[in-house]
């Protein structure tokens, strides 16, 4: 019962096969192989136009390099208060942008509230050197807490970005999970709504290491080849990443895997919603489920082998957490089995001893 | 006939098998898995004492983070004029050290000359703020041009490092190739000679992505966990790197692979030394061979499918290169076949049409 | 009626005389002159022990270099939400610390609340690389909004700093104004209370350009000579700064000037507290006064030649600001005349036309 | 006999008077005063077109911020091997450019040789991410060793800059000394020859602290307001710098002072050229004189009160320095008296005891 994180899972067999196929033979290094070029080009199909694609080693790299590519001195970027970039990347965005600040924006359900975003941007008047200058907005889709920006909500954020001349970055560590939930194409969830740059994550959804930084306007990524190399993020045997993406995108594997993960979370949500000793902390729609469970029950679950993390209650949590209970996060993945879900749910339904 | 670079090869079957074994199952992310811990600990055995080990994604990352860990403001590091850190890393060392300078040191055969090193360091008197302060020495073993520092030579560099209180870093992108040439243990080639930090590369020698930064004194790497995470170099599914190292080090696979690569280069050296239309540019001992070949013959070789790069003649090149010939670099790897060597050599012996 | 800021004033005649005395003659450059050395040493007397002193060009430089001297990778520093370092320095602290984050701490009256400070620090558990590592606490004395940390309050902050092994920095852009209000010696307001590093500002209080960074433990400033030079903050004719400090500290000029500025603010506070058309927004004790004044009256005051800024209401503001009134900041200085205060007060008492 | 450096002198009386005039009164801070604006505008007259001007605290700041304004990731800038930016600024250029590299270019007489410059640039092919990308050329006028680029020589450098699309920066710490030697206007020595950015130094030539960064194309300095503030280089009482520049430029004071300094150096050159115990090390034309003097004579000169530095022989030094003699640098300034020159020369002519 592994619900600690989707990155605890390994790699899908078809990803593994793709890696194995690269083991033999020779190919040009540093992203110059035919395979690298071909897979980069396949992103054009994915987004319905020519885009610029850069493979990097981690999601943090994709996010930090995205922000580095659009920041200038005194830069300030805006993100949700609970976003990965501000909470979990050890200052990588600040480091790679040479000190640009991340300004937290409040908003329910792990999503920036447009009015609050507008208010935060307004604190940085143009040409007022003392406070700095707005440079970018970064949103997380799906969000850190299992929710998803609707097209309407993304459009509202994008409109503010356009109004202030700011590029809009989407941290898509769980891009596929949001996509299948919304039933949109990559093109529809980004370009059509006003997104400019995407951290396109595949590691959490079945690869072992496949992250891409995508600029929908290639010109915006003009300096990225140098930014990436200077950041020590240019793989010599880059084709092993390309190969993972090839298998990932082929025959909609990535969408199937995300659907599976979301579906497993649906089972979990359903099971927990009727449990006596657990309740959903807030509504989620992707592969993350947050539950408030009694401490005793948590101990039993862990004793039975369930793996999951306690979670710091975000401002978005609307339920009161009692003294004898805790908030926990449960994450499903491409590898989660319905048996594990059933067993976990069954344990939450069982009467306490 | 792939002699462009050792990183054009794929991955050894045993490395591939190790990756495949990780595909299934679950394990703690971000380097916290049992496998990560176990393989990190296996480096203690390798170096005969407790060391601190950090997996990163590229050799450039290992080098840059090594230098970042020992630099302070106004820092200056010393390397050979033709070293990878100063020639081929797009300023990553400067970026990750927040602007520390790399000072090139001359020396024959791609190796720093101790007297010249001493002379360069002397240009930075202690407490003279205008020029900056010496912080580290970094040597490349094997060197960029196929040579190897003898124990005596390494000791001479290390003595200067000690004298000035500077840590000595070894860029070991081709650590194994140097090691088997010298017939030393890792411990003997580093700790015994005064090396402090090692970029321990395995990618070029049969892995697809396995680089480790090793601090022989763990205290020296105290901040590395934060430096690595801030550098976006902490893999979530880190155990896939650990698995590669496990297979790489098991049963001396790594030494066998390096011996094979060096041996193939020996064949090449032997074959070229008797060729009419090619000559060795200088003596090398690892898996790199530099040859001066007539331009017409080069065209023939490439027409026959040989892959290799023209090379900019380093100061270390003692032969005059005529107007109708060029310097080329030929690199063998764990994957090179003797058939390819024989065919290439045969082509260099064949009379020109 | 110049109440825009204390840095709108020029230089006190004795500061000016000191500069004039340096115009002739010769002296060693880059801080090596006898005068530089002598004035640096005079800070030992000021703080009652050997300290390390570094002249820099701006208060922002003092703050940013102080934080740079104590930050390491992934560093996080804590300051009040309305502090100058986080609001008005265009990201200089982040830039000079290579991306360390400033975490805002709430608290009434422009002062960090100890419990909230503790809470923010707790969000960064030791060795948890994802969030970063606490590195320093910086407090502003006097605060940005005219208040002063009492010795008791400073001790509470310092205790938290000690508990977590963090150095405590004091932004003393208005150090003298706080000092004379509290009736303490420099030693009593810093060392005795647990402060480690001080941005010792003199520019706002009668110099034209005299800022010093003071390390009460000289060892903590060990790298500052290189940090300062690399930051382009080492004046060649540094003795002109030293000369300003000499005159500033001689015969307690600095304390007299601060007493004058605070006294002028007292007159203003007294005058406004009985005005019909203005009220004090909150209690201040130094040379800053914040008032809520009707918009019509503000227009009249400005028409009469009064210079002051509208101010964004901080969270500390406890009064409701009506639709027809605004919050304004009024700053007195060493150069403020009682005539100007009287005239301004008289204008606020006059009935609206 | 103060010949240690031109920055050992104080401030010219008219500079001092200008500072005194600013002591009283009030003016807007942070460069927004009428005086700041007016003096900034006066640079338009100086250069014969609209330029962008930014006051900073040191020459190192001007140079480093100039390079920061035109560098992008992986950036590489070119300067003479003995330039101040690479020899004497403790890595400030690298720090402010986030790690851009300075590549030394050889050339006689302290001036970059155009062919060698071309050769160094050629080492960085466009789009080759491994080596980095050329970003700027910076020349020192007058040079560090007392020479001056002729218009022809500057044009040759500028042509290379244009060819590669690189901005050309001029470090003008001794701009005036070069200008009066060449008999050109500021416009003629820069814009007409292809210079883009100037570090316009006045501190060495009679101010106590007056350095300006001038962009001949204001658009090129678009981000400088933020770069400067983030660099902690925006003076609050900026008008004191403006006042110095006002007096400096008024009635050609600056040209008179530079003529005086150069003239004093002429006297020195003349005197030394006929001395038995000293000889000029190479030909200089500004206010720096380099002489080879016997060690015994050096001791006598110092015993008689002469102040000057030993100098590390640059590659440009064409004379052999014997075992009993040393190379010394003698710098004159606006404050140097002919009496001091005469006395010094007389001492070099006197027979050794």
Tab-separated table of C-alpha atoms in Angstrom, chain A residues 74 98-99 101 130, chain C residues 60-61 63-65 67-68 85 88-99 102, chain D residues 95 228-233:
chain	number	residue	atom	x	y	z
A	74	UNK	CA	15.073	42.821	-9.671
A	98	UNK	CA	20.115	35.185	-9.658
A	99	UNK	CA	17.892	36.150	-6.783
A	101	UNK	CA	11.810	36.739	-5.642
A	130	UNK	CA	12.778	49.851	-4.740
C	60	UNK	CA	21.091	48.389	1.292
C	61	UNK	CA	24.715	47.365	0.830
C	63	UNK	CA	22.106	44.844	4.917
C	64	UNK	CA	22.755	42.716	1.858
C	65	UNK	CA	26.417	42.124	2.698
C	67	UNK	CA	23.173	38.607	5.077
C	68	UNK	CA	25.660	37.438	2.459
C	85	UNK	CA	15.189	44.447	3.334
C	88	UNK	CA	12.554	48.314	-0.545
C	89	UNK	CA	15.833	46.817	-1.677
C	90	UNK	CA	14.883	45.418	-5.088
C	91	UNK	CA	16.055	41.958	-4.189
C	92	UNK	CA	19.582	43.027	-3.201
C	93	UNK	CA	19.616	40.643	-0.210
C	94	UNK	CA	18.583	37.753	-2.446
C	95	UNK	CA	21.119	38.747	-5.081
C	96	UNK	CA	24.096	39.084	-2.755
C	97	UNK	CA	23.226	35.863	-0.928
C	98	UNK	CA	22.984	34.020	-4.274
C	99	UNK	CA	19.291	33.480	-3.893
C	102	UNK	CA	13.633	36.282	2.982
D	95	UNK	CA	29.725	38.078	-9.685
D	228	UNK	CA	21.876	49.375	-9.920
D	229	UNK	CA	19.358	49.241	-7.103
D	230	UNK	CA	19.747	45.470	-6.766
D	231	UNK	CA	23.509	46.035	-6.643
D	232	UNK	CA	23.049	48.385	-3.651
D	233	UNK	CA	24.547	51.192	-5.732
